[in-house]
Amino acid sequence: MLRLHYNLEKISMGLVAAIIVAASIGGIVEIAPLFTVDETVTIPDDMRPHTPLELAGREIFMREGCYACHSQMIRTLADEIDRYGPYSLPSESAYDHPMLWGSKRTGPDLARVGGKYSDPWHVAHLIDPRAVVPASIMPAYPWLMEPLDTGNLGAELATLARLGVPYTEEMATNAAADALAQGNPDSDGAADVATRYGEKVAIRAFDGDPARLTEMDALVAYLQSLGTLTDVAFETEEVKVPEEAP
Amino acid sequence: MIRSLSSSERQLGIALSVALALLGLVMLGAAKVGPMAVHGAMAIAVGVALLFALGGGLAEPEPRGDRLARYYDEPTRFGIVMTMIWAVFAMAVGVWVAALLYWPEATPLWPWTSFGRLRPVHTSGIIFGFGGNALIATSFHVVQRTSRARLADSVTPWVVLIGFNLFCLWAVSGYLMGSTQSKEYAEAEWYADLWLVVVWVVYFVLYMRTLARRNEPHIYVANWYYLAFILVVAMLHIVNNLALPVSLAGAKSFTIWAGVQDAMVQWWYGHNAVAFFLTAGFLAMLYYFLPVRSGRPIWSYRLSILSFWGIVFFYVWVGSHHLHYTALPYWVQTLGMTFSVMLLVPSWAAAGNAIATLNGAWHKVRDDATLRFMFVAAVFYGLSTFEGSFLAIRPVNSLSHYTDWTVGHVHSGTLGWVAMIIFGAIYTLAPQLSGRETMAWPRAIEWHFWLAVTGTLVYVVALWNAGITQGLMWRTYDASGALSYSFLQSVMAMAPYYLLRTIGGALFLAGAVICALNTWATMRSARAGAEAHDRPLLPGPALPEPAE
Ligand code: HEM
């Protein structure tokens, strides 16, 4: 063995090849089976992708680095289920490019925050967290009241469709209009959003002002959608449904 | 830089600078607005600045005729300067974001000063800017000395260093503008990632060509580690960053990976960034500078082989320990845990080998702060790898994951191991490259040492307490079966620890500033004849070797 290595040290390409082989095995064994993820993770029937407005909100979530303090992955531990709700299932993030499971909980998990608070609560909290929760250490985001740029959404939906997210061509063409309509329930397009993305989609003036579409609309729409894209986690039998928070 | 290049090399440099400026122009022209346009403008600025510098230097006299019979150390010097600049910048950002967690109102109301945008500036700036420059700079030094050969040519080292620093600059300025893939330690967008691939291939080829010129039959163990660092980082970077840009004229892209698969790929990358960026490369430093500084050969050759292959083989399996109890398949979690525990063997073999090397030189460790930096680094390496294996055990992880314990663990590794070994290497290299016996201010090394050790201990102990407190508060039930603490109570309990961590970080930063000033003063007072104490170079192409 030593002798073999002694000789290997004289051949630089030999070392290179040996390193590549040694370092590849683990990755291949662990990652390759996940390529069959399409077969192993069944997408629930009621699962929908994010609407264009929610997608825009998701991008703001990434842009501001909310994921640095908030996870979106409830582990299979009793206290997490009691605190946050049923544990996260693989299918729930099947359309997420990238996933936002996170790694640090400076703030609470957000995987099921949708519907937990009202829209005005979120707006007030994001503009000044300490006005709502005095002991909070979350940063303030007053600049989110800026108008939302929807120009790129169509291309983004089309790109995601190419990666396998079930967006239709119709959804991509109407992405900007749908974003606008989802933030304005009285608009003509509001019904189209419901037809395209399902009746359960929230169509509201998330930031309180239907007349303009802001980044706040998008972010709050996204937060309110978290955990509501499918009900599968609540249907699985062994999952404990959390008691109401005191 | 320019004086060390021949006039044909200067012309090649001019051509490359023009190409860089043109690339920037294409990016600017295509994107017009947004992060990609700003990054195009940066590339133009760098290209034009280099163009002027090289153009102005065309008339300079040719370098000394015997330059090819010497080591090429100019790139190493530049790399050390960049290491210290990134160190001070990124650690200052670290202290600042640490302070924000204690004092959130301090955030000015500009989006780019927000915690979420600055945190990746800290992590990328420190890992890639500080760590990466140190790795590249020392690898150039070490591969030449251990091969007794000059770098294969004089232009590509500059391509590697300047290209790499441009990548770092693109990355951190992108996050400030809100451009991010949100993958930890791989946040930079697609064009920056492609650029890094190009730089990395140039680096690899340069390294191999230099090894091919060696005048020593054997490739020294430090070079195995540098090679593993270069190769595996390339592999990880490419796979994790596979993405589909929304448009070639904009920064936004979507990773091709989704959901569980993305999580697995991300943490396969993430943990191996720790393994092959923050460990393998630095073990290379340890295996070269520790014997050089202590004047003793590595204790055991067999142990070096065992630990090297153990680390290369085992590390790749462990990424899934970041995903215990999540939606990742159970068997993958179990594999990750098992290999994490086994990884302790090669890790401790490496740490033990380093410490045993110091046997017989303990008086030097006592008297020489530089050697003490390396010794402490090896000790913290051993401690952090033990802690890492422990945290990877599923039930332990159920408590520690998502808490500040993880951050404390990360910094026991990065402050105690990575930064300490870099400081040790810089304090060895800077005088040598300046033709001096010692640093300009030898006493300041002692100050730096104690600031660094105190800072690390304060930081790590504070976050152990923070993390364990958090973990316990989250899982405690009262007698009636309800959770005892609200999340907010756990946030409030963190305040004293976050304050302590900020103080510990500030001490560490103060030490790094001293190091930067000391290095600067040392390099400014460089004396002629820097090669005097160096290992003699054997000139000429490598002799053909019968073994190959
Ligand atoms: C001046 C000393 C430093 C201070 C004050 C500091 C502070 C911080 C802070 C506040 C965070 C964010 C933690 C959180 O989100 O709760 C962080 C994360 C991080 N830092 Fe540092 N840091 C320092 C030095 C370093 C060094 C030298 C390195 C590497 C060479 C490093 C690598 C990292 C990494 C990898 C993370 C991410 C940790 C994770 O995701 O778990 N830091 N640091």
PDB file of N, CA, C and O in Angstrom, chain A residues 79-113:
ATOM      1  N   ASP A  79     -41.996  19.085  19.292  1.00  0.00           N
ATOM      2  CA  ASP A  79     -42.113  20.493  19.667  1.00  0.00           C
ATOM      3  C   ASP A  79     -42.248  21.386  18.431  1.00  0.00           C
ATOM      4  O   ASP A  79     -42.936  22.400  18.468  1.00  0.00           O
ATOM      5  N   GLU A  80     -41.640  20.997  17.335  1.00  0.00           N
ATOM      6  CA  GLU A  80     -41.769  21.827  16.139  1.00  0.00           C
ATOM      7  C   GLU A  80     -43.182  21.730  15.581  1.00  0.00           C
ATOM      8  O   GLU A  80     -43.751  22.711  15.099  1.00  0.00           O
ATOM      9  N   ILE A  81     -43.743  20.520  15.634  1.00  0.00           N
ATOM     10  CA  ILE A  81     -45.098  20.335  15.120  1.00  0.00           C
ATOM     11  C   ILE A  81     -46.069  21.127  15.993  1.00  0.00           C
ATOM     12  O   ILE A  81     -46.980  21.793  15.495  1.00  0.00           O
ATOM     13  N   ASP A  82     -45.845  21.090  17.308  1.00  0.00           N
ATOM     14  CA  ASP A  82     -46.719  21.859  18.201  1.00  0.00           C
ATOM     15  C   ASP A  82     -46.573  23.360  17.986  1.00  0.00           C
ATOM     16  O   ASP A  82     -47.520  24.121  18.117  1.00  0.00           O
ATOM     17  N   ARG A  83     -45.366  23.782  17.674  1.00  0.00           N
ATOM     18  CA  ARG A  83     -45.138  25.219  17.548  1.00  0.00           C
ATOM     19  C   ARG A  83     -45.556  25.749  16.177  1.00  0.00           C
ATOM     20  O   ARG A  83     -46.146  26.818  16.061  1.00  0.00           O
ATOM     21  N   TYR A  84     -45.231  24.988  15.143  1.00  0.00           N
ATOM     22  CA  TYR A  84     -45.392  25.548  13.791  1.00  0.00           C
ATOM     23  C   TYR A  84     -46.447  24.864  12.931  1.00  0.00           C
ATOM     24  O   TYR A  84     -46.839  25.394  11.902  1.00  0.00           O
ATOM     25  N   GLY A  85     -46.844  23.648  13.300  1.00  0.00           N
ATOM     26  CA  GLY A  85     -47.816  22.935  12.478  1.00  0.00           C
ATOM     27  C   GLY A  85     -47.225  21.658  11.931  1.00  0.00           C
ATOM     28  O   GLY A  85     -46.086  21.306  12.243  1.00  0.00           O
ATOM     29  N   PRO A  86     -47.999  20.909  11.118  1.00  0.00           N
ATOM     30  CA  PRO A  86     -47.535  19.618  10.612  1.00  0.00           C
ATOM     31  C   PRO A  86     -46.173  19.750   9.937  1.00  0.00           C
ATOM     32  O   PRO A  86     -45.894  20.757   9.301  1.00  0.00           O
ATOM     33  N   TYR A  87     -45.372  18.694  10.084  1.00  0.00           N
ATOM     34  CA  TYR A  87     -44.025  18.777   9.514  1.00  0.00           C
ATOM     35  C   TYR A  87     -44.060  18.894   7.993  1.00  0.00           C
ATOM     36  O   TYR A  87     -45.011  18.473   7.344  1.00  0.00           O
ATOM     37  N   SER A  88     -43.011  19.484   7.449  1.00  0.00           N
ATOM     38  CA  SER A  88     -42.962  19.756   6.010  1.00  0.00           C
ATOM     39  C   SER A  88     -42.747  18.465   5.233  1.00  0.00           C
ATOM     40  O   SER A  88     -41.946  17.621   5.621  1.00  0.00           O
ATOM     41  N   LEU A  89     -43.466  18.344   4.124  1.00  0.00           N
ATOM     42  CA  LEU A  89     -43.325  17.164   3.269  1.00  0.00           C
ATOM     43  C   LEU A  89     -42.510  17.537   2.037  1.00  0.00           C
ATOM     44  O   LEU A  89     -42.523  18.693   1.600  1.00  0.00           O
ATOM     45  N   PRO A  90     -41.790  16.549   1.463  1.00  0.00           N
ATOM     46  CA  PRO A  90     -40.965  16.857   0.295  1.00  0.00           C
ATOM     47  C   PRO A  90     -41.782  17.467  -0.845  1.00  0.00           C
ATOM     48  O   PRO A  90     -41.289  18.341  -1.566  1.00  0.00           O
ATOM     49  N   SER A  91     -43.032  17.012  -0.993  1.00  0.00           N
ATOM     50  CA  SER A  91     -43.806  17.509  -2.129  1.00  0.00           C
ATOM     51  C   SER A  91     -44.097  19.002  -2.010  1.00  0.00           C
ATOM     52  O   SER A  91     -44.292  19.682  -3.005  1.00  0.00           O
ATOM     53  N   GLU A  92     -44.113  19.515  -0.791  1.00  0.00           N
ATOM     54  CA  GLU A  92     -44.490  20.914  -0.629  1.00  0.00           C
ATOM     55  C   GLU A  92     -43.486  21.885  -1.250  1.00  0.00           C
ATOM     56  O   GLU A  92     -43.838  23.011  -1.588  1.00  0.00           O
ATOM     57  N   SER A  93     -42.217  21.467  -1.374  1.00  0.00           N
ATOM     58  CA  SER A  93     -41.259  22.367  -2.007  1.00  0.00           C
ATOM     59  C   SER A  93     -40.838  21.859  -3.380  1.00  0.00           C
ATOM     60  O   SER A  93     -39.826  22.280  -3.921  1.00  0.00           O
ATOM     61  N   ALA A  94     -41.634  20.958  -3.952  1.00  0.00           N
ATOM     62  CA  ALA A  94     -41.233  20.325  -5.214  1.00  0.00           C
ATOM     63  C   ALA A  94     -41.103  21.332  -6.359  1.00  0.00           C
ATOM     64  O   ALA A  94     -40.371  21.084  -7.308  1.00  0.00           O
ATOM     65  N   TYR A  95     -41.807  22.455  -6.273  1.00  0.00           N
ATOM     66  CA  TYR A  95     -41.732  23.438  -7.351  1.00  0.00           C
ATOM     67  C   TYR A  95     -40.766  24.580  -7.032  1.00  0.00           C
ATOM     68  O   TYR A  95     -40.702  25.563  -7.767  1.00  0.00           O
ATOM     69  N   ASP A  96     -40.062  24.469  -5.897  1.00  0.00           N
ATOM     70  CA  ASP A  96     -39.240  25.601  -5.448  1.00  0.00           C
ATOM     71  C   ASP A  96     -37.832  25.574  -6.038  1.00  0.00           C
ATOM     72  O   ASP A  96     -37.011  24.727  -5.703  1.00  0.00           O
ATOM     73  N   HIS A  97     -37.563  26.522  -6.892  1.00  0.00           N
ATOM     74  CA  HIS A  97     -36.217  26.718  -7.469  1.00  0.00           C
ATOM     75  C   HIS A  97     -35.707  28.070  -6.996  1.00  0.00           C
ATOM     76  O   HIS A  97     -36.114  29.064  -7.565  1.00  0.00           O
ATOM     77  N   PRO A  98     -34.875  28.189  -6.056  1.00  0.00           N
ATOM     78  CA  PRO A  98     -34.352  27.159  -5.172  1.00  0.00           C
ATOM     79  C   PRO A  98     -35.284  26.928  -4.000  1.00  0.00           C
ATOM     80  O   PRO A  98     -36.228  27.677  -3.802  1.00  0.00           O
ATOM     81  N   MET A  99     -34.980  25.876  -3.204  1.00  0.00           N
ATOM     82  CA  MET A  99     -35.713  25.703  -1.946  1.00  0.00           C
ATOM     83  C   MET A  99     -35.242  26.785  -0.978  1.00  0.00           C
ATOM     84  O   MET A  99     -34.135  27.291  -1.086  1.00  0.00           O
ATOM     85  N   LEU A 100     -36.110  27.136  -0.035  1.00  0.00           N
ATOM     86  CA  LEU A 100     -35.700  28.130   0.970  1.00  0.00           C
ATOM     87  C   LEU A 100     -35.848  27.530   2.370  1.00  0.00           C
ATOM     88  O   LEU A 100     -36.427  28.136   3.256  1.00  0.00           O
ATOM     89  N   TRP A 101     -35.323  26.319   2.535  1.00  0.00           N
ATOM     90  CA  TRP A 101     -35.464  25.643   3.830  1.00  0.00           C
ATOM     91  C   TRP A 101     -34.750  26.407   4.939  1.00  0.00           C
ATOM     92  O   TRP A 101     -35.160  26.340   6.087  1.00  0.00           O
ATOM     93  N   GLY A 102     -33.659  27.079   4.594  1.00  0.00           N
ATOM     94  CA  GLY A 102     -32.940  27.864   5.593  1.00  0.00           C
ATOM     95  C   GLY A 102     -32.116  27.018   6.536  1.00  0.00           C
ATOM     96  O   GLY A 102     -32.199  25.783   6.529  1.00  0.00           O
ATOM     97  N   SER A 103     -31.287  27.688   7.345  1.00  0.00           N
ATOM     98  CA  SER A 103     -30.437  26.930   8.263  1.00  0.00           C
ATOM     99  C   SER A 103     -30.361  27.577   9.632  1.00  0.00           C
ATOM    100  O   SER A 103     -29.716  27.054  10.528  1.00  0.00           O
ATOM    101  N   LYS A 104     -31.018  28.696   9.812  1.00  0.00           N
ATOM    102  CA  LYS A 104     -30.863  29.422  11.087  1.00  0.00           C
ATOM    103  C   LYS A 104     -32.200  30.040  11.456  1.00  0.00           C
ATOM    104  O   LYS A 104     -32.862  30.620  10.594  1.00  0.00           O
ATOM    105  N   ARG A 105     -32.602  29.860  12.721  1.00  0.00           N
ATOM    106  CA  ARG A 105     -33.856  30.459  13.168  1.00  0.00           C
ATOM    107  C   ARG A 105     -33.591  31.585  14.147  1.00  0.00           C
ATOM    108  O   ARG A 105     -33.751  31.413  15.354  1.00  0.00           O
ATOM    109  N   THR A 106     -33.152  32.718  13.611  1.00  0.00           N
ATOM    110  CA  THR A 106     -33.098  33.895  14.469  1.00  0.00           C
ATOM    111  C   THR A 106     -34.528  34.363  14.707  1.00  0.00           C
ATOM    112  O   THR A 106     -34.869  34.873  15.762  1.00  0.00           O
ATOM    113  N   GLY A 107     -35.368  34.183  13.695  1.00  0.00           N
ATOM    114  CA  GLY A 107     -36.807  34.393  13.828  1.00  0.00           C
ATOM    115  C   GLY A 107     -37.500  33.045  13.655  1.00  0.00           C
ATOM    116  O   GLY A 107     -36.854  32.050  13.314  1.00  0.00           O
ATOM    117  N   PRO A 108     -38.826  32.982  13.868  1.00  0.00           N
ATOM    118  CA  PRO A 108     -39.521  31.695  13.797  1.00  0.00           C
ATOM    119  C   PRO A 108     -39.594  31.111  12.379  1.00  0.00           C
ATOM    120  O   PRO A 108     -39.383  31.816  11.398  1.00  0.00           O
ATOM    121  N   ASP A 109     -39.893  29.809  12.310  1.00  0.00           N
ATOM    122  CA  ASP A 109     -40.082  29.159  11.017  1.00  0.00           C
ATOM    123  C   ASP A 109     -41.300  29.770  10.325  1.00  0.00           C
ATOM    124  O   ASP A 109     -42.277  30.133  10.974  1.00  0.00           O
ATOM    125  N   LEU A 110     -41.218  29.882   9.004  1.00  0.00           N
ATOM    126  CA  LEU A 110     -42.325  30.516   8.283  1.00  0.00           C
ATOM    127  C   LEU A 110     -43.054  29.549   7.352  1.00  0.00           C
ATOM    128  O   LEU A 110     -43.920  29.956   6.575  1.00  0.00           O
ATOM    129  N   ALA A 111     -42.730  28.243   7.424  1.00  0.00           N
ATOM    130  CA  ALA A 111     -43.292  27.317   6.438  1.00  0.00           C
ATOM    131  C   ALA A 111     -44.826  27.351   6.412  1.00  0.00           C
ATOM    132  O   ALA A 111     -45.432  27.121   5.377  1.00  0.00           O
ATOM    133  N   ARG A 112     -45.457  27.614   7.554  1.00  0.00           N
ATOM    134  CA  ARG A 112     -46.934  27.625   7.588  1.00  0.00           C
ATOM    135  C   ARG A 112     -47.462  28.950   8.112  1.00  0.00           C
ATOM    136  O   ARG A 112     -48.505  28.998   8.767  1.00  0.00           O
ATOM    137  N   VAL A 113     -46.764  30.030   7.823  1.00  0.00           N
ATOM    138  CA  VAL A 113     -47.198  31.316   8.377  1.00  0.00           C
ATOM    139  C   VAL A 113     -48.416  31.862   7.619  1.00  0.00           C
ATOM    140  O   VAL A 113     -49.126  32.739   8.120  1.00  0.00           O
TER     141      VAL A 113
END
